[in-house]
C-alpha cells in the first residue's frame, strides 16, 4: 500500500494471485511481466508500478532522507567533540553537501591520538555493529541501521581531509587533476609538492593551492563549479537570511494545525516582512479545501489582522487546485481578491506528459495565476513525480510572467537542484516556500534554501528575497 498506484483491492489481488508479500516481491513480479495479466491491471499499470518502484526502492534500500538523519548527526558530533583530545568534529560527505538523501554519514574528527577516539566512538551506546576499526577510521552501524564512517586526522590535515570526505568523488577527482597539472599531489592528508606539504590545514588553503577560491560544499558535484571558480564566476548563493517572506503556508482552515493568527505571528517572529496564507481550495477535499465563502471569510480576517500589524503584511493567497482540464478551482472574481495565487496539482496524476503539461500551461494562461507549486509532485522515496515536460512549463511560466515553487518540505524538495539551475539559466525566478502546516513547519524553509544553493541560486533568483512592494511589482502580469 505504500506503492503509488496501488489501493487495497489491487494489493489483495497481487497477494492472492501472485503471493506478493513485500515491495521487493512486487518489483520482481512486475519485472517478470506477471502483473499485466491480472484483472484490473494491464500493461500500462505494470509499467507505472515499475517506474514507481524504481523511485521507491533506492530509498528503501539504504538511502535516507536528509532531515531524518540530522538529529543523529548532531548528537554524534556533540558526543565526539566531548571525547578527550578531540578539538574539532564535523560532518562531511553527501550530508554536508546537503543532498536530499544520504547513503551513510561521514564524520571527521581532529585529535592527536586517533586510536583512543576510534575506540570510544565504536563503544557508543547506539552502536549495533563495528564493521571496521583502526587508528584513523571507524565504520559502525547504528541500531537504527544507519552506517557511520568516522575519520580521525591530525590538525594539519583537517582542511585536506574535509575536502576529500565532503566529496563528491567526481569533484575530488577534478581537483586532483588540477593539482597534477601543477605538479602537485592532492589527497586526504594535504597538498604535496615533491613530498613537501604545502597546504592542508584549511579547505581554503587546499583550494588556493590549485588557484581556486573556496567552493561551497553544496556546489561540489562536478557540474561546472570548478570551471566557474577558475573564472571567478561562482554564484553568490542565497542564504536563509536573504528571505523576506514565505509564500506558501496553511492554517487550521484547511489541513494545517495552527490558527491563522498563530501562523502569522510565527512568520513575523522569524523576522519576515510578509507571509502568504494559502489554504487549499474546495476540490482538495481530503485537505478540507475551502469553499469560496470560507475563503472570503478568511480574506476578511486577514485584512483585520493586517490593520493591527506594523512592519509585516499577511498576504491573501490560496493553493488552488488545477483541475484536470487546466481550469482553476476558484472563480476569477475571487482569485482577483488574492495577493498571491498558487496553482497546484493534487489529482489526475496519471495523465500522459503532453496532457499534463498542457493542463498546467492552460492554468497559467489565467492572468491571475502566479506560482506553480511543487511542480513535479514527487515524494522522495515514496513516489515519482507525474509525467510532465518541465522545460516547457518553465518556458511557459517565463513567457507569461509567472513563477515556479521550490517546495521546502524535505519529503518534496520540488523543484530539485537540477531544475532550479535550469530555471536560473532561463531567467525564471523561483519561490522557496515552506508549505508549513504548523508554526513549527515554517522552519523547514532551510531545506529549501539548501536545495536552492545546490541549484546555484542566488538571492536575485529567489522571488521571496524581496519586500512586498518589490514582490507585488514582479507578480503583476
Ligand atoms: P552517499 O554516502 O552515497 O550519500 O555519498 P557520499 O558522497 O557521502 O559518498 P561516500 O560516503 O561513499 O564517501 C564520502 C566522500 O569520500 C565522497 O563524497 C568522496 C570521498 N571518496 C570516497 N571514495 C572515494 C574515491 O574512491 N575517490 C575519491 N577521490 N574520493 C572518494
Ligand atoms: Ca556518505
Ligand atoms: Ca561513507
XYZ file of C-alpha atoms and ligand atoms in Angstrom:
510
model
C 0.000 0.000 0.000
C 2.988 2.361 0.198
C 3.442 1.939 -3.549
C 1.895 4.757 -5.534
C -0.880 3.428 -7.779
C -1.957 0.582 -5.511
C -5.146 0.551 -3.483
C -6.387 -2.182 -1.123
C -8.220 -4.107 -3.839
C -5.301 -4.391 -6.203
C -2.941 -5.139 -3.323
C -5.192 -8.053 -2.382
C -5.232 -9.382 -5.946
C -1.424 -9.262 -6.004
C -1.263 -11.149 -2.758
C -3.888 -13.762 -3.632
C -2.808 -14.494 -7.211
C 0.950 -13.980 -7.113
C 1.761 -14.440 -3.453
C 3.244 -10.933 -3.281
C 4.175 -10.193 0.342
C 6.637 -7.335 0.055
C 7.541 -4.411 -2.178
C 10.534 -6.449 -3.387
C 8.175 -9.341 -4.352
C 6.090 -6.880 -6.326
C 9.149 -5.467 -8.102
C 10.142 -8.992 -9.154
C 6.640 -9.914 -10.330
C 6.286 -6.691 -12.327
C 9.759 -7.046 -13.861
C 8.859 -10.605 -14.908
C 5.702 -9.340 -16.618
C 3.388 -11.321 -14.344
C 1.337 -8.355 -13.195
C -0.159 -7.197 -16.509
C -2.492 -10.180 -16.950
C -4.158 -9.808 -13.555
C -7.729 -8.484 -13.541
C -7.840 -4.622 -13.417
C -4.084 -4.317 -14.022
C -2.838 -4.328 -17.629
C 0.457 -3.436 -19.253
C 0.286 0.341 -18.659
C -0.252 -0.069 -14.919
C 2.509 -2.678 -14.726
C 4.880 -0.148 -16.286
C 3.747 2.607 -13.949
C 4.261 0.311 -10.968
C 7.761 -0.491 -12.150
C 8.566 3.223 -12.536
C 7.135 3.918 -9.143
C 9.118 1.068 -7.564
C 12.303 2.327 -9.129
C 11.804 5.619 -7.342
C 10.956 3.859 -4.086
C 13.456 1.068 -3.808
C 16.731 3.013 -3.726
C 15.421 4.912 -0.703
C 14.044 1.752 0.862
C 17.377 0.027 0.310
C 19.575 2.193 2.432
C 19.351 5.825 1.330
C 17.692 8.072 3.859
C 16.137 11.478 3.662
C 18.458 14.249 4.806
C 16.110 15.540 7.506
C 15.694 12.077 9.033
C 19.392 11.827 9.980
C 20.017 15.365 11.234
C 19.320 14.689 14.886
C 21.631 11.660 14.875
C 24.405 13.658 13.222
C 24.052 16.475 15.764
C 24.165 14.025 18.680
C 27.190 12.175 17.325
C 29.049 15.438 16.748
C 28.406 16.512 20.343
C 29.487 13.056 21.564
C 32.677 13.233 19.503
C 33.580 16.771 20.479
C 33.410 15.790 24.162
C 35.892 12.926 23.803
C 39.335 13.635 25.301
C 41.735 15.173 22.792
C 39.124 15.973 20.136
C 39.496 19.592 19.014
C 37.128 19.524 16.028
C 34.243 17.380 14.841
C 32.454 17.988 11.568
C 30.064 16.189 9.214
C 31.265 15.629 5.639
C 30.027 13.563 2.669
C 26.646 13.959 0.992
C 25.274 15.218 4.321
C 27.480 18.302 4.195
C 26.707 18.816 0.504
C 23.052 18.838 1.628
C 21.955 16.124 -0.789
C 18.265 15.251 -0.477
C 19.136 11.704 0.585
C 22.281 10.225 2.131
C 23.729 6.722 1.785
C 25.674 6.926 5.027
C 27.046 9.532 7.417
C 30.657 10.665 7.152
C 32.203 12.363 10.168
C 35.608 13.893 10.613
C 37.383 14.493 13.913
C 40.689 16.135 14.731
C 42.646 14.544 17.583
C 46.286 13.719 18.315
C 45.508 10.151 19.433
C 43.281 8.533 16.783
C 43.101 5.100 18.358
C 41.588 6.346 21.629
C 38.927 8.312 19.742
C 38.196 5.339 17.471
C 37.762 3.023 20.474
C 35.493 5.455 22.308
C 33.391 6.116 19.197
C 32.932 2.416 18.440
C 31.748 1.967 22.035
C 28.900 4.477 21.577
C 25.715 3.155 23.187
C 23.824 3.245 19.879
C 26.362 1.085 18.048
C 24.890 -2.172 16.791
C 27.942 -3.426 14.872
C 31.510 -2.327 14.269
C 32.464 -3.018 10.648
C 35.972 -1.644 10.767
C 38.204 -0.014 13.350
C 41.747 1.297 13.091
C 43.706 4.262 14.402
C 42.422 6.648 11.707
C 38.991 5.307 10.827
C 35.946 3.561 12.244
C 32.846 2.327 10.480
C 29.848 1.427 12.594
C 26.223 0.513 12.032
C 23.870 2.205 14.477
C 20.869 0.424 15.987
C 18.735 2.402 13.525
C 20.592 0.640 10.687
C 22.378 3.832 9.667
C 26.054 3.452 8.747
C 28.551 5.990 10.079
C 32.112 6.429 8.817
C 34.423 8.362 11.103
C 37.896 9.528 10.109
C 40.328 10.927 12.629
C 43.076 13.189 11.335
C 45.763 15.480 12.801
C 45.147 19.235 12.814
C 47.429 19.935 9.860
C 45.374 17.602 7.634
C 41.963 18.913 8.680
C 41.250 21.001 5.576
C 42.508 18.380 3.141
C 40.519 15.645 4.871
C 37.387 17.797 4.948
C 37.659 18.485 1.217
C 38.304 14.822 0.489
C 35.490 13.382 2.641
C 32.991 16.033 1.651
C 33.357 14.971 -1.961
C 31.727 14.452 -4.242
C 34.084 11.830 -5.559
C 33.873 13.415 -9.027
C 34.684 16.841 -7.579
C 37.727 15.342 -5.817
C 38.956 13.723 -8.994
C 38.751 17.031 -10.862
C 40.676 18.769 -8.057
C 43.342 16.096 -8.080
C 43.803 16.507 -11.836
C 44.141 20.268 -11.419
C 46.858 19.598 -8.864
C 48.613 17.088 -11.119
C 48.727 19.674 -13.888
C 50.709 21.890 -11.489
C 52.944 19.042 -10.351
C 51.104 18.747 -7.015
C 49.719 15.733 -5.226
C 46.314 16.360 -3.607
C 44.993 13.751 -1.155
C 43.167 13.488 2.174
C 46.318 14.363 4.153
C 47.328 17.511 2.338
C 48.700 19.017 -0.840
C 52.285 17.994 -1.592
C 54.991 19.359 -3.839
C 57.701 16.729 -4.277
C 56.871 15.217 -0.904
C 56.760 18.572 0.898
C 53.384 19.575 2.376
C 52.305 22.968 1.039
C 48.660 23.037 2.191
C 46.051 21.075 4.162
C 45.164 22.863 7.385
C 42.058 24.572 5.991
C 39.817 23.951 2.991
C 40.559 27.430 1.640
C 44.268 26.579 1.713
C 43.691 23.427 -0.338
C 41.642 25.270 -2.971
C 44.160 28.126 -3.058
C 46.959 25.639 -3.769
C 45.268 24.849 -7.088
C 44.475 28.543 -7.698
C 40.804 28.360 -6.793
C 38.632 30.300 -4.357
C 36.718 28.334 -1.701
C 33.865 26.386 -3.262
C 30.716 25.963 -1.108
C 30.003 22.259 -0.354
C 26.553 22.388 -1.994
C 28.228 23.060 -5.344
C 30.772 20.245 -5.185
C 29.102 17.898 -7.669
C 31.411 18.305 -10.671
C 28.711 20.220 -12.523
C 30.910 23.069 -13.669
C 31.745 24.574 -10.263
C 35.498 24.151 -10.769
C 35.376 25.905 -14.134
C 33.228 28.663 -12.614
C 35.652 29.001 -9.689
C 38.586 29.243 -12.103
C 36.811 32.049 -13.969
C 35.944 33.730 -10.665
C 32.298 33.273 -11.622
C 30.924 31.256 -8.701
C 27.389 32.331 -7.826
C 26.788 34.259 -4.604
C 24.452 31.632 -3.115
C 21.189 32.531 -1.418
C 21.121 32.264 2.385
C 18.290 31.857 4.861
C 18.636 35.475 5.955
C 18.056 36.688 2.376
C 14.439 35.565 2.574
C 11.966 38.309 3.403
C 8.873 36.155 3.430
C 7.249 32.785 2.928
C 4.768 32.414 0.073
C 3.043 29.141 0.959
C 1.572 28.144 4.307
C -1.602 26.563 5.667
C -3.822 27.134 8.659
C -6.429 25.103 10.520
C -8.977 26.333 7.987
C -7.769 23.598 5.600
C -5.224 20.908 6.584
C -2.897 22.952 8.796
C -2.757 22.522 12.564
C -2.200 26.100 13.722
C -4.568 29.058 13.800
C -4.306 31.880 11.272
C -3.168 34.372 13.950
C -0.521 31.961 15.236
C 0.885 31.248 11.761
C 1.116 34.963 11.032
C 2.723 35.703 14.394
C 5.230 32.837 13.924
C 6.178 34.136 10.466
C 6.623 37.649 11.877
C 8.732 36.269 14.737
C 11.083 34.674 12.191
C 11.913 38.166 11.008
C 9.927 38.023 7.771
C 8.258 41.070 6.278
C 5.406 39.081 4.762
C 3.828 35.632 4.574
C 1.160 34.298 2.257
C -1.711 32.415 3.871
C -2.517 29.836 1.214
C -5.047 27.262 2.302
C -6.381 24.632 -0.101
C -9.308 25.109 -2.472
C -12.530 23.115 -2.301
C -11.526 20.395 -4.801
C -8.868 19.191 -2.333
C -11.486 17.519 -0.158
C -9.009 15.342 1.759
C -7.263 18.558 2.825
C -10.567 20.261 3.843
C -10.281 22.685 0.954
C -12.083 25.998 1.444
C -15.348 26.871 -0.261
C -15.484 30.349 -1.846
C -17.474 31.511 1.180
C -14.902 30.233 3.677
C -12.030 31.732 1.690
C -13.899 35.023 1.541
C -14.260 34.984 5.329
C -10.566 34.224 5.698
C -9.651 37.163 3.463
C -11.634 39.476 5.737
C -9.889 38.004 8.783
C -6.502 38.677 7.151
C -7.499 42.285 6.439
C -8.383 42.721 10.116
C -5.071 41.157 11.195
C -3.108 43.467 8.928
C -4.837 46.501 10.463
C -3.025 45.702 13.717
C 0.358 44.709 12.266
C 3.290 47.027 11.779
C 6.269 46.170 9.535
C 4.576 42.953 8.481
C 1.957 42.033 5.951
C -0.094 38.853 5.863
C -0.704 38.178 2.188
C -4.037 36.901 0.958
C -3.422 33.719 -1.009
C -4.712 30.256 -1.807
C -3.254 26.992 -3.016
C -5.764 26.463 -5.781
C -6.228 23.051 -7.370
C -5.525 22.948 -11.071
C -8.396 20.795 -12.311
C -7.895 18.085 -14.933
C -8.853 20.435 -17.780
C -6.461 23.158 -16.602
C -9.117 25.385 -15.081
C -8.653 26.777 -11.579
C -10.774 25.669 -8.656
C -11.953 29.183 -7.677
C -13.770 31.703 -9.887
C -11.729 34.625 -11.226
C -13.641 37.233 -9.223
C -12.488 35.501 -6.038
C -8.906 34.950 -7.294
C -8.777 38.661 -8.145
C -9.070 39.453 -4.424
C -5.879 37.495 -3.650
C -2.354 38.891 -3.427
C -0.831 35.569 -4.473
C -2.457 32.761 -6.454
C -0.656 29.433 -6.155
C -1.721 26.660 -8.504
C -1.093 23.002 -7.711
C -1.874 19.530 -8.981
C -3.431 17.244 -6.377
C -5.378 14.876 -8.627
C -5.234 13.138 -12.030
C -1.521 12.331 -11.663
C -1.617 9.694 -14.360
C -2.211 11.836 -17.444
C 0.245 11.492 -20.348
C 3.074 14.063 -20.260
C 1.726 16.160 -23.131
C -1.705 16.400 -21.499
C -0.276 17.133 -18.043
C 1.947 19.855 -19.497
C -0.955 21.461 -21.371
C -3.045 21.314 -18.214
C -0.513 23.438 -16.348
C 0.093 25.839 -19.214
C -3.648 26.364 -19.514
C -3.860 27.144 -15.818
C -1.056 29.677 -16.259
C -3.000 31.278 -19.103
C -5.244 32.745 -16.427
C -3.611 36.148 -15.832
C -4.452 35.800 -12.132
C -2.125 32.786 -11.754
C 1.239 33.464 -10.045
C 3.154 30.427 -8.760
C 3.093 26.744 -9.736
C 3.574 24.762 -6.504
C 5.632 21.553 -6.128
C 5.926 21.271 -9.913
C 6.564 17.525 -10.284
C 4.520 16.173 -7.384
C 7.228 13.700 -6.400
C 7.574 12.455 -2.826
C 11.168 11.463 -2.104
C 11.448 7.724 -1.599
C 7.673 7.287 -1.947
C 6.516 8.131 -5.431
C 7.965 9.581 -8.611
C 6.520 12.787 -9.987
C 3.792 12.797 -12.603
C 4.828 12.848 -16.239
C 5.347 16.477 -17.243
C 7.608 18.447 -19.582
C 9.156 20.793 -17.031
C 11.252 22.668 -19.589
C 8.077 23.567 -21.415
C 6.332 24.527 -18.181
C 9.270 26.735 -17.188
C 9.405 28.458 -20.567
C 5.628 28.855 -20.414
C 5.901 30.458 -16.975
C 8.625 32.821 -18.160
C 6.597 33.887 -21.229
C 3.531 34.526 -19.104
C 5.269 36.225 -16.181
C 4.582 33.543 -13.597
C 6.888 31.551 -11.357
C 7.689 28.095 -10.051
C 7.986 26.975 -6.452
C 10.773 25.142 -4.724
C 8.692 23.433 -2.063
C 10.933 23.133 1.002
C 9.224 20.156 2.647
C 12.077 17.645 2.989
C 9.771 14.975 1.556
C 9.263 17.073 -1.595
C 12.173 19.436 -2.379
C 10.352 20.077 -5.604
C 11.812 21.687 -7.824
C 15.013 19.711 -7.408
C 18.528 21.158 -7.682
C 18.971 20.439 -11.394
C 15.678 22.089 -12.338
C 16.480 25.101 -10.139
C 19.589 25.572 -12.198
C 17.606 25.273 -15.439
C 15.205 27.917 -14.136
C 18.079 30.241 -13.240
C 19.674 29.743 -16.662
C 16.485 30.866 -18.392
C 15.944 33.802 -16.013
C 12.924 32.301 -14.280
C 12.655 33.202 -10.591
C 11.818 30.544 -8.022
C 9.795 30.899 -4.807
C 11.320 28.987 -1.894
C 8.296 28.098 0.237
C 7.882 26.132 3.458
C 4.367 24.777 2.753
C 4.125 24.894 6.566
C 1.176 23.120 8.125
C 2.003 24.353 11.634
C 4.031 27.146 13.206
C 6.962 24.746 13.572
C 6.726 23.846 9.890
C 7.946 27.317 8.906
C 11.456 26.201 9.887
C 11.512 23.674 7.026
C 12.342 26.590 4.753
C 16.048 25.911 5.401
C 15.860 22.619 3.453
C 14.582 24.647 0.521
C 17.489 27.053 0.869
C 19.909 24.099 0.905
C 18.365 22.733 -2.283
C 18.338 26.180 -3.918
C 22.054 26.518 -3.158
C 22.648 23.106 -4.755
C 20.814 24.571 -7.748
C 23.213 27.559 -7.870
C 20.508 30.075 -6.951
C 21.466 33.481 -5.638
C 19.265 35.882 -3.729
C 18.354 37.594 -7.021
C 16.962 34.307 -8.414
C 14.576 33.882 -5.495
C 11.168 35.526 -5.589
C 10.721 35.820 -1.831
C 14.025 37.538 -1.201
C 12.064 40.705 -1.942
C 9.970 43.130 0.064
C 6.234 43.090 -0.561
C 6.306 46.195 -2.760
C 9.018 44.681 -4.984
C 7.251 41.339 -4.973
C 3.958 42.927 -5.910
C 5.544 44.511 -8.965
C 7.004 41.148 -10.015
C 3.697 39.343 -9.567
C 1.755 41.850 -11.663
C 1.300 40.253 -15.080
P 26.456 8.857 -0.097
O 27.089 8.339 1.143
O 26.186 7.799 -1.104
O 25.251 9.670 0.157
O 27.500 9.844 -0.822
P 28.897 10.406 -0.286
O 29.338 11.452 -1.241
O 28.782 10.790 1.142
O 29.891 9.172 -0.515
P 30.715 8.253 0.479
O 30.122 8.184 1.841
O 30.911 6.966 -0.229
O 32.141 8.960 0.561
C 32.325 10.197 1.203
C 33.270 11.011 0.406
O 34.562 10.404 0.388
C 32.903 11.151 -1.046
O 31.948 12.170 -1.264
C 34.240 11.478 -1.662
C 35.203 10.684 -0.839
N 35.523 9.438 -1.546
C 35.034 8.220 -1.289
N 35.557 7.319 -2.151
C 36.403 7.993 -2.951
C 37.242 7.624 -4.051
O 37.325 6.474 -4.461
N 37.967 8.626 -4.654
C 37.885 9.910 -4.232
N 38.604 10.843 -4.874
N 37.089 10.296 -3.223
C 36.365 9.339 -2.587
Ca 28.275 9.329 2.811
Ca 30.875 6.904 3.684
